Coordinates of C-alpha atoms in Angstrom, one line a residue:
M1 CA -149.4 61.9 -97.9
L2 CA -146.7 59.2 -97.8
W3 CA -143.3 59.7 -99.4
T4 CA -141.5 56.6 -100.8
V5 CA -138.0 56.1 -99.5
Q6 CA -135.4 53.6 -100.7
D7 CA -134.0 51.5 -97.9
A8 CA -131.2 50.1 -100.1
P9 CA -130.9 47.4 -101.1
S10 CA -133.6 45.5 -99.3
G11 CA -136.6 47.3 -100.7
L12 CA -138.9 50.3 -100.0
I13 CA -140.0 51.8 -96.7
T14 CA -142.3 54.8 -96.1
C15 CA -142.1 57.8 -93.8
E16 CA -144.8 60.3 -93.1
A17 CA -144.4 63.7 -94.6
T18 CA -144.5 66.9 -92.5
P19 CA -148.0 68.5 -92.3
T20 CA -148.7 71.0 -94.9
I21 CA -149.1 74.7 -94.4
K22 CA -151.8 75.2 -97.0
P23 CA -155.0 73.2 -96.1
N24 CA -156.1 70.6 -98.6
V25 CA -152.9 70.9 -100.6
P26 CA -150.8 67.7 -100.8
D27 CA -147.2 68.2 -99.7
Y28 CA -145.8 67.6 -103.2
F29 CA -147.8 70.5 -104.6
N30 CA -147.1 72.9 -101.7
T31 CA -144.5 75.3 -102.8
E32 CA -144.6 77.1 -99.4
L33 CA -143.8 74.1 -97.2
G34 CA -140.2 75.0 -96.8
Q35 CA -138.9 71.5 -96.0
F36 CA -135.6 70.1 -97.3
V37 CA -134.6 73.4 -98.9
G38 CA -130.9 73.0 -98.1
P39 CA -128.6 75.9 -97.2
T40 CA -130.0 79.3 -98.2
Q41 CA -127.3 81.8 -97.1
T42 CA -127.4 85.1 -99.1
G43 CA -124.1 86.8 -100.0
D44 CA -123.1 90.5 -100.3
A45 CA -125.1 92.7 -102.6
P46 CA -123.1 93.4 -105.9
W47 CA -121.5 96.8 -106.3
L48 CA -119.6 96.7 -109.5
A49 CA -118.2 100.2 -109.2
Q50 CA -116.5 99.3 -105.9
T51 CA -114.4 96.5 -107.4
N52 CA -114.2 96.8 -111.1
M53 CA -111.2 98.4 -112.9
A54 CA -113.1 98.7 -116.2
P55 CA -112.5 100.2 -118.6
F56 CA -109.4 98.1 -118.7
A57 CA -106.2 99.6 -120.1
G58 CA -106.0 99.1 -123.8
V59 CA -109.6 97.9 -124.1
S60 CA -112.4 100.0 -125.5
Y61 CA -115.2 100.4 -122.9
I62 CA -117.9 97.8 -123.3
P63 CA -120.8 98.0 -120.8
N64 CA -121.4 94.9 -118.7
T65 CA -124.5 92.9 -119.6
P66 CA -124.9 92.5 -116.6
L67 CA -121.7 90.5 -115.9
E68 CA -118.3 92.0 -116.7
T69 CA -116.8 89.5 -119.2
Q70 CA -114.4 91.8 -121.1
I71 CA -111.5 91.1 -118.7
P72 CA -108.1 90.9 -120.6
I73 CA -106.7 87.5 -120.4
Q74 CA -103.0 86.7 -120.9
N75 CA -102.0 84.7 -124.0
N76 CA -105.4 85.2 -125.6
P77 CA -104.6 86.8 -129.0
S78 CA -108.0 85.9 -130.4
N79 CA -109.8 87.4 -127.5
R80 CA -111.7 84.2 -126.7
N81 CA -114.2 84.2 -123.8
I82 CA -112.9 82.5 -120.7
F83 CA -116.4 82.6 -119.3
Q84 CA -117.3 79.9 -121.7
R85 CA -114.4 77.8 -120.5
L86 CA -115.6 77.5 -116.9
A87 CA -117.0 74.0 -117.3
N88 CA -120.2 73.5 -115.3
L89 CA -119.6 76.9 -113.6
S90 CA -120.1 78.7 -116.9
P91 CA -123.0 81.1 -117.1
Y92 CA -125.5 79.7 -119.7
F93 CA -124.6 80.0 -123.4
P94 CA -125.8 77.8 -126.3
N95 CA -123.3 75.2 -127.4
P96 CA -121.3 77.0 -130.1
N97 CA -119.9 73.9 -131.9
G98 CA -122.7 71.5 -132.0
F99 CA -122.4 67.7 -131.5
G100 CA -121.9 66.6 -135.1
A101 CA -125.4 66.9 -136.5
D102 CA -126.7 69.4 -139.0
E103 CA -129.6 71.6 -137.8
Y104 CA -132.7 71.4 -140.0
P105 CA -136.2 72.9 -139.7
I106 CA -139.2 70.7 -139.1
P107 CA -140.4 69.7 -142.6
V108 CA -143.6 71.1 -143.9
N109 CA -146.6 69.1 -142.8
S110 CA -144.6 67.6 -139.8
N111 CA -144.8 69.0 -136.3
V112 CA -143.3 68.6 -132.8
T113 CA -146.1 66.9 -130.9
W114 CA -144.5 66.2 -127.5
L115 CA -141.6 67.6 -125.4
N116 CA -139.7 66.3 -122.3
M117 CA -137.4 68.9 -120.9
V118 CA -134.9 68.3 -118.0
H119 CA -133.3 71.6 -117.0
R120 CA -130.4 72.4 -114.7
H121 CA -130.9 75.2 -112.1
G122 CA -129.4 78.6 -112.9
S123 CA -126.2 80.1 -111.7
R124 CA -125.8 79.9 -107.9
Y125 CA -123.5 80.6 -105.0
P126 CA -120.9 77.9 -104.1
E127 CA -122.0 74.9 -102.1
F128 CA -121.7 74.2 -98.4
S129 CA -121.7 70.4 -99.0
G130 CA -118.8 68.2 -100.0
R131 CA -115.4 69.7 -100.0
A132 CA -116.7 73.3 -100.4
P133 CA -113.3 74.3 -101.8
E134 CA -114.1 77.9 -102.7
R135 CA -115.6 78.6 -99.2
T136 CA -112.5 76.9 -97.7
L137 CA -110.2 79.2 -99.6
G138 CA -112.3 82.2 -98.7
K139 CA -112.2 81.4 -95.0
K140 CA -108.4 80.7 -95.1
I141 CA -107.7 84.2 -96.6
M142 CA -110.1 85.9 -94.2
D143 CA -108.5 84.2 -91.2
A144 CA -105.1 85.3 -92.3
K145 CA -106.0 89.0 -92.7
G146 CA -103.3 91.2 -91.3
K147 CA -100.7 88.4 -91.3
F148 CA -99.7 88.6 -95.0
N149 CA -99.1 91.0 -97.8
A150 CA -99.9 90.6 -101.5
Y151 CA -98.1 92.3 -104.3
G152 CA -98.4 93.0 -108.0
S153 CA -101.4 91.4 -109.7
L154 CA -102.4 90.0 -106.3
S155 CA -102.3 93.3 -104.4
F156 CA -106.2 93.4 -104.4
L157 CA -106.0 90.6 -101.9
N158 CA -104.9 92.9 -99.2
D159 CA -108.4 94.5 -99.1
W160 CA -110.4 91.6 -100.5
K161 CA -113.1 89.9 -98.5
F162 CA -115.2 86.8 -99.1
G163 CA -118.7 87.9 -99.7
L164 CA -120.5 84.9 -101.3
G165 CA -123.6 83.2 -100.1
A166 CA -124.4 79.5 -100.4
E167 CA -126.2 77.4 -102.9
I168 CA -129.2 79.6 -103.7
L169 CA -129.6 81.3 -107.1
V170 CA -127.8 84.5 -107.8
P171 CA -129.6 87.2 -109.9
I172 CA -128.1 86.1 -113.2
G173 CA -129.3 82.5 -112.4
K174 CA -132.9 83.8 -112.1
Q175 CA -132.5 85.6 -115.4
E176 CA -131.2 82.5 -117.1
L177 CA -134.3 80.5 -116.2
F178 CA -136.7 83.3 -117.1
N179 CA -135.0 83.6 -120.5
S180 CA -135.1 79.9 -121.0
G181 CA -138.8 79.8 -120.2
T182 CA -139.4 82.6 -122.7
L183 CA -137.4 80.7 -125.4
H184 CA -139.2 77.5 -124.7
Y185 CA -142.6 79.3 -125.1
Y186 CA -141.5 80.5 -128.6
Q187 CA -140.4 77.0 -129.4
Y188 CA -143.2 74.9 -127.9
G189 CA -146.0 77.2 -126.9
H190 CA -148.3 75.4 -129.4
L191 CA -148.1 72.3 -127.2
F192 CA -149.9 73.9 -124.3
P193 CA -153.6 72.9 -124.6
N194 CA -154.9 76.3 -123.2
N195 CA -158.2 74.7 -122.4
G196 CA -158.4 75.5 -118.7
T197 CA -156.4 72.5 -117.6
K198 CA -153.0 72.8 -115.8
I199 CA -149.8 70.9 -116.6
V200 CA -147.8 69.4 -113.8
A201 CA -144.1 70.3 -113.7
R202 CA -141.6 68.7 -111.4
T203 CA -138.7 70.1 -109.3
T204 CA -137.1 69.3 -106.0
T205 CA -137.4 70.8 -102.6
Q206 CA -134.1 72.6 -102.7
K207 CA -134.6 76.4 -102.8
R208 CA -132.6 76.9 -105.9
M209 CA -134.5 74.1 -107.6
L210 CA -137.9 75.6 -106.7
E211 CA -137.0 79.1 -107.7
S212 CA -135.5 77.8 -111.0
A213 CA -138.8 76.2 -111.9
E214 CA -140.7 79.3 -110.8
Y215 CA -138.6 81.7 -112.9
F216 CA -138.9 79.3 -115.9
M217 CA -142.6 79.1 -115.6
A218 CA -142.9 82.9 -115.4
G219 CA -140.9 83.1 -118.6
F220 CA -143.0 80.5 -120.3
F221 CA -146.5 81.6 -119.1
G222 CA -146.0 85.0 -117.6
L223 CA -146.4 86.1 -114.0
G224 CA -149.8 84.3 -113.8
W225 CA -148.2 81.0 -114.5
V226 CA -150.0 79.4 -111.5
Q227 CA -153.2 79.4 -113.6
N228 CA -151.5 77.2 -116.2
A229 CA -149.2 74.9 -114.2
T230 CA -148.8 73.2 -110.9
L231 CA -145.3 72.6 -109.4
E232 CA -144.7 69.2 -107.8
L233 CA -141.8 69.2 -105.3
I234 CA -140.1 65.9 -104.8
I235 CA -138.0 65.6 -101.6
E236 CA -134.2 65.9 -102.3
W237 CA -132.6 64.1 -99.4
T238 CA -130.4 61.1 -98.8
R239 CA -132.3 57.8 -99.4
F240 CA -135.4 59.5 -100.7
N241 CA -136.4 58.3 -104.2
N242 CA -136.0 61.2 -106.6
T243 CA -134.9 60.7 -110.2
M244 CA -134.0 64.4 -110.5
A245 CA -131.3 63.8 -107.8
G246 CA -130.7 60.1 -108.5
Y247 CA -127.5 59.9 -106.6
K248 CA -129.4 60.4 -103.4
G249 CA -130.9 56.9 -103.9
C250 CA -127.5 55.2 -104.7
N251 CA -125.3 53.8 -102.0
R252 CA -122.1 54.0 -104.1
S253 CA -120.1 57.0 -105.3
S254 CA -117.1 57.5 -107.6
W255 CA -116.5 61.2 -107.0
D256 CA -113.3 60.3 -105.0
I257 CA -112.0 58.7 -108.2
G258 CA -112.8 61.8 -110.1
V259 CA -111.1 64.1 -107.6
Q260 CA -107.9 61.9 -107.7
A261 CA -107.8 61.9 -111.4
S262 CA -108.5 65.6 -111.6
T263 CA -105.7 66.3 -109.1
K264 CA -103.2 64.6 -111.3
W265 CA -104.0 67.0 -114.1
K266 CA -104.0 70.0 -111.7
N267 CA -100.4 69.1 -110.9
V268 CA -99.6 69.4 -114.6
Y269 CA -101.3 72.6 -115.8
L270 CA -101.1 74.8 -112.7
Q271 CA -97.4 74.8 -111.9
D272 CA -96.6 78.1 -113.6
A273 CA -99.7 79.8 -112.1
H274 CA -98.8 78.5 -108.7
T275 CA -95.3 79.9 -108.9
R276 CA -96.7 83.3 -109.8
F277 CA -99.0 83.3 -106.9
K278 CA -96.4 82.2 -104.4
S279 CA -94.0 84.9 -105.6
N280 CA -96.6 87.7 -104.9
I281 CA -97.4 86.7 -101.3
T282 CA -95.3 87.1 -98.2
G283 CA -96.1 86.5 -94.6
D284 CA -98.3 84.0 -92.8
L285 CA -100.4 82.6 -95.6
D286 CA -99.4 79.1 -96.7
W287 CA -100.6 79.2 -100.3
T288 CA -100.9 75.7 -101.8
L289 CA -101.5 74.5 -105.3
E290 CA -105.0 73.6 -104.3
D291 CA -105.5 77.2 -103.3
T292 CA -104.4 78.3 -106.8
Y293 CA -106.9 75.9 -108.3
N294 CA -109.7 77.1 -106.0
A295 CA -108.9 80.7 -107.0
Q296 CA -110.2 79.8 -110.5
G297 CA -113.4 78.6 -108.9
L298 CA -113.7 82.0 -107.1
C299 CA -113.4 83.7 -110.4
A300 CA -116.5 81.8 -111.6
Y301 CA -118.6 82.3 -108.5
E302 CA -117.7 86.0 -107.9
T303 CA -118.5 86.8 -111.5
V304 CA -122.0 85.4 -111.4
A305 CA -122.7 86.7 -107.9
L306 CA -121.0 90.1 -107.9
G307 CA -120.7 90.8 -111.6
F308 CA -116.8 91.0 -111.6
S309 CA -113.9 89.1 -110.1
H310 CA -110.2 90.1 -109.8
W311 CA -109.3 86.4 -109.8
C312 CA -110.2 86.0 -113.4
S313 CA -107.3 87.9 -115.0
L314 CA -104.7 86.1 -112.9
F315 CA -104.6 83.1 -115.2
T316 CA -103.6 82.6 -118.9
Y317 CA -106.1 81.4 -121.5
E318 CA -104.3 78.0 -121.5
E319 CA -104.7 77.8 -117.7
W320 CA -108.4 78.4 -118.2
E321 CA -108.6 75.6 -120.7
G322 CA -106.8 73.5 -118.1
F323 CA -109.4 74.4 -115.5
E324 CA -112.3 73.2 -117.7
Y325 CA -110.4 70.0 -118.6
S326 CA -109.9 69.3 -114.9
L327 CA -113.7 69.4 -114.3
D328 CA -114.3 67.4 -117.4
I329 CA -112.1 64.6 -116.0
G330 CA -113.8 64.8 -112.6
F331 CA -117.3 64.6 -114.0
T332 CA -116.7 61.8 -116.5
A333 CA -115.3 59.8 -113.6
G334 CA -117.9 60.9 -111.1
A335 CA -121.1 60.8 -113.1
G336 CA -120.4 59.8 -116.7
F337 CA -119.1 56.8 -118.7
H338 CA -116.0 56.4 -116.5
S339 CA -118.1 56.0 -113.3
P340 CA -119.4 52.6 -112.2
I341 CA -122.7 54.3 -111.3
G342 CA -122.9 56.6 -114.2
R343 CA -125.8 54.8 -115.9
A344 CA -127.4 53.8 -112.6
V345 CA -127.8 57.3 -111.3
G346 CA -129.6 58.4 -114.5
V347 CA -131.6 55.3 -115.3
G348 CA -134.6 56.0 -113.2
Y349 CA -135.2 59.3 -115.1
V350 CA -134.7 57.5 -118.4
Q351 CA -137.5 55.0 -117.4
E352 CA -139.8 57.9 -116.6
V353 CA -139.2 59.5 -120.1
L354 CA -139.9 56.1 -121.7
A355 CA -143.1 55.7 -119.6
R356 CA -144.3 59.2 -120.6
M357 CA -143.6 58.4 -124.3
Q358 CA -145.7 55.3 -124.0
H359 CA -148.4 56.9 -121.9
H360 CA -148.3 54.7 -118.8
T361 CA -147.5 55.1 -115.1
I362 CA -144.8 53.1 -113.4
T363 CA -146.3 50.6 -111.0
S364 CA -143.3 48.4 -109.9
P365 CA -140.3 49.6 -107.9
A366 CA -137.5 50.5 -110.3
A367 CA -134.2 52.3 -109.7
Q368 CA -134.7 55.5 -107.7
I369 CA -138.2 56.1 -109.0
N370 CA -140.7 57.3 -106.4
I371 CA -143.5 54.8 -107.0
T372 CA -145.9 56.7 -104.7
L373 CA -145.8 59.6 -107.2
D374 CA -145.2 57.8 -110.5
N375 CA -148.1 55.4 -110.0
N376 CA -150.5 58.2 -109.8
T377 CA -151.6 60.2 -112.9
A378 CA -152.2 63.3 -110.6
T379 CA -148.5 63.5 -109.9
F380 CA -147.2 61.7 -113.0
P381 CA -149.5 62.7 -115.9
I382 CA -149.2 60.3 -118.9
D383 CA -150.8 62.4 -121.6
Q384 CA -149.1 65.8 -121.2
T385 CA -147.6 67.1 -124.4
L386 CA -145.3 69.4 -122.3
N387 CA -143.2 67.9 -119.5
F388 CA -140.9 70.2 -117.6
D389 CA -138.4 68.8 -115.0
F390 CA -135.6 70.5 -113.1
S391 CA -132.4 68.8 -112.0
H392 CA -128.7 69.1 -111.3
D393 CA -125.6 69.0 -113.6
S394 CA -124.2 65.7 -112.5
N395 CA -127.6 64.1 -112.6
I396 CA -128.2 65.2 -116.2
I397 CA -124.7 63.9 -117.1
S398 CA -125.8 60.5 -115.7
I399 CA -129.1 60.8 -117.6
L400 CA -127.1 61.2 -120.9
T401 CA -125.0 58.2 -119.9
A402 CA -128.0 56.1 -119.1
F403 CA -129.5 56.9 -122.5
G404 CA -126.3 55.3 -123.9
L405 CA -124.9 58.4 -125.6
K406 CA -121.4 57.0 -126.1
Q407 CA -120.1 59.9 -128.1
F408 CA -119.4 61.4 -124.7
S409 CA -117.5 58.4 -123.4
K410 CA -113.9 59.2 -124.6
Y411 CA -111.2 58.6 -122.0
L412 CA -109.6 61.9 -120.9
P413 CA -105.9 61.4 -120.0
T414 CA -104.6 63.2 -117.0
T415 CA -101.3 64.3 -118.7
H416 CA -102.5 66.5 -121.5
I417 CA -105.7 68.0 -123.1
V418 CA -107.2 66.0 -125.9
P419 CA -109.9 66.9 -128.5
R420 CA -113.2 65.6 -127.0
E421 CA -117.0 66.0 -127.0
F422 CA -117.3 65.7 -123.3
I423 CA -116.9 69.5 -122.6
L424 CA -118.9 70.4 -119.5
S425 CA -119.5 74.0 -120.6
H426 CA -121.1 72.6 -123.7
L427 CA -123.0 69.9 -121.8
E428 CA -124.1 71.3 -118.5
P429 CA -123.3 75.0 -117.9
F430 CA -125.5 76.7 -115.4
A431 CA -129.1 76.5 -116.7
G432 CA -128.2 73.8 -119.2
R433 CA -131.1 71.9 -120.6
L434 CA -131.9 68.7 -122.5
D435 CA -135.0 68.9 -124.8
I436 CA -136.4 65.6 -126.1
E437 CA -138.9 66.1 -128.9
V438 CA -141.2 63.7 -130.6
I439 CA -141.8 64.8 -134.2
K440 CA -144.7 63.3 -136.2
A441 CA -144.3 63.2 -140.0
P442 CA -146.8 62.2 -142.6
A443 CA -144.3 59.9 -144.2
P444 CA -140.7 58.7 -143.5
V445 CA -138.3 61.7 -143.6
N446 CA -135.3 61.3 -145.9
P447 CA -132.2 60.6 -143.7
D448 CA -130.0 62.2 -146.5
R449 CA -131.3 65.7 -145.9
R450 CA -128.0 67.4 -146.9
N451 CA -128.1 66.3 -150.5
G452 CA -131.5 64.7 -150.9
D453 CA -134.0 66.5 -153.2
R454 CA -136.9 64.7 -151.6
I455 CA -137.8 65.5 -148.0
Y456 CA -140.3 62.6 -147.7
L457 CA -139.8 59.1 -148.8
D458 CA -142.6 56.6 -149.6
G459 CA -144.1 55.0 -146.6
P460 CA -146.6 55.5 -143.7
P461 CA -146.7 58.3 -141.1
T462 CA -143.6 58.1 -138.9
S463 CA -142.6 59.5 -135.5
Y464 CA -139.1 60.5 -134.6
V465 CA -137.2 61.3 -131.4
H466 CA -135.0 64.4 -131.5
F467 CA -132.5 65.2 -128.7
I468 CA -131.4 68.8 -128.3
L469 CA -128.8 69.7 -125.7
N470 CA -128.3 73.5 -125.1
Q471 CA -129.9 74.3 -128.4
R472 CA -127.9 71.9 -130.5
T473 CA -128.9 68.4 -131.8
I474 CA -127.3 65.3 -130.4
P475 CA -127.0 62.8 -133.3
L476 CA -128.6 59.7 -131.8
G477 CA -127.2 57.4 -134.5
K478 CA -123.7 58.4 -133.5
S479 CA -124.1 56.5 -130.2
L480 CA -127.1 54.2 -130.9
E481 CA -126.3 52.3 -134.2
E482 CA -129.8 51.1 -134.6
C483 CA -130.9 54.7 -135.2
G484 CA -128.9 54.8 -138.4
S485 CA -126.8 57.6 -139.8
R486 CA -129.1 60.5 -140.4
D487 CA -128.0 64.1 -141.2
D488 CA -130.6 65.5 -138.8
G489 CA -129.6 63.2 -135.9
W490 CA -133.1 61.9 -135.4
C491 CA -134.2 58.3 -134.6
E492 CA -137.4 56.6 -135.5
M493 CA -139.4 56.4 -132.3
E494 CA -140.1 52.6 -132.4
T495 CA -136.4 52.0 -132.9
F496 CA -135.5 54.4 -130.1
L497 CA -137.9 52.7 -127.6
K498 CA -136.5 49.3 -128.5
V499 CA -132.9 50.4 -128.1
Q500 CA -133.6 52.0 -124.7
E501 CA -134.9 48.7 -123.3
K502 CA -131.3 47.4 -123.6
Q503 CA -129.8 50.6 -122.2
V504 CA -132.0 50.3 -119.1
E505 CA -130.8 46.7 -118.6
L506 CA -127.1 47.8 -119.0
A507 CA -127.4 50.2 -116.0
D508 CA -127.9 47.2 -113.6
F509 CA -129.1 49.6 -110.9
E510 CA -129.2 47.3 -107.9
Y511 CA -125.7 45.9 -108.4
A512 CA -124.1 49.3 -109.4
C513 CA -125.6 51.1 -106.4
F514 CA -125.7 48.4 -103.8
G515 CA -123.5 45.6 -104.9
D516 CA -120.2 44.5 -103.4
Y517 CA -117.5 45.3 -105.9
D518 CA -114.2 47.3 -106.0
V519 CA -114.8 50.7 -107.7
G520 CA -111.2 50.6 -109.0
F521 CA -109.3 53.5 -110.5
Y522 CA -110.0 56.1 -113.1
G523 CA -109.9 54.4 -116.5
D524 CA -111.0 51.0 -115.2
V525 CA -114.6 51.8 -116.1
T526 CA -115.5 52.8 -119.7
D527 CA -119.3 52.0 -120.0
G528 CA -120.9 53.8 -117.0
R529 CA -121.3 50.6 -115.0
P530 CA -119.0 48.4 -112.8
A531 CA -116.0 47.0 -114.6
G532 CA -116.6 43.4 -115.7
S533 CA -120.4 43.7 -115.7
D534 CA -122.1 41.4 -118.2

């Protein structure tokens, strides 16, 4: 088996894959190969009774389910849930507000005939890669043990220890994917042919990605899912073509821009919290504002890993809103419409979706598409009615950008919070998922479904594309004018395909990922591609 690798920008090279463990099983279908899994450090086992103060004073006892999310938060009179304000670190929950479209049932005599799902992995431990801020803070505190004293609300810190693993799924992350698989079976089980054939589902070689796919499949099919589906593992490594980790095949990055912009906002919203922290620590522990910020990250990770975290109650509700906004800024600049590579990172996956919709393989090199796999119907089936892929948060943000969903393109100032639709906890919490349906109707469906008496208008059978992100409809006409203003947010399929041809061109993959240009500053880019692009 040969894996296709991008040797940017000159073209494609190949490298020979490691021999398989299972005889006669290609590497990409071998789930036991164990290559390119990334860090797999396991953390401490949870023991909620050891650390949890519940029942909290003044709060009726509510059993954890399984996470403790009833922690009293300052300045939160409406008792709103901070665990739904943790941006991309939020445990999964359906989008509570929607994206501006009404939700309608499939009309009688119509049906969903095809599905393309791209799913983020479940809740995990913090990363080793990049800046690893939560791990850095944990090490800093552990190295200073015995040299400082903490008081008041921070007194727990005197006995606290860092007990988090790295990168792999935590137990709630496994449950999130199993639950999602079960939900998807209830929604789309009719699309499985159940005729003895297997579908091909795709994930990457990272351990959390493989396990996310396996838990999803177990939820959808049951524990015997291997009789119904084959998992295809695509290498996730630098310069390997993989549309589910499209940034690996791109030579440019704008995450530094995102970090700089986010830091400006941190210096605004965290000043009071930082003062509180500093006043409760004495001795040899140089507590910085960045430490105060990373403590919010520890709240998120300890909660999903251990079930409870003392860090969560140290911040006001407004400060939790500020935390989410900081990550919204970082992601829109690092992977969305305010990134010069926002479209480019996601465009390969968009091209794969369009190829599946039109039932053809991909035969020519394009973006970060693995031609070795996508030019073979054994690894890129073209007639499946169920298509399951597993990816990462930033990659899915770039996929939304590459589709041209401009309702998520609003500029987010670094001086104050503004109303916005780019809210990461609504877009890509842990286990977030984008479901793209094709709906076949016997006649055109009335776009005025709110007030229209007739569901069907006169005309021929018509197919529609329906985007559902975290169980809420994205109104395609809000971003893609050609789709029109429909109450249900659908778009006629022929129109959608035509519009997407233009969106693919706008990504300008080669220039965005390998061109010679100045990435500029946050705010210079507004359309997910280099500023000044034609």
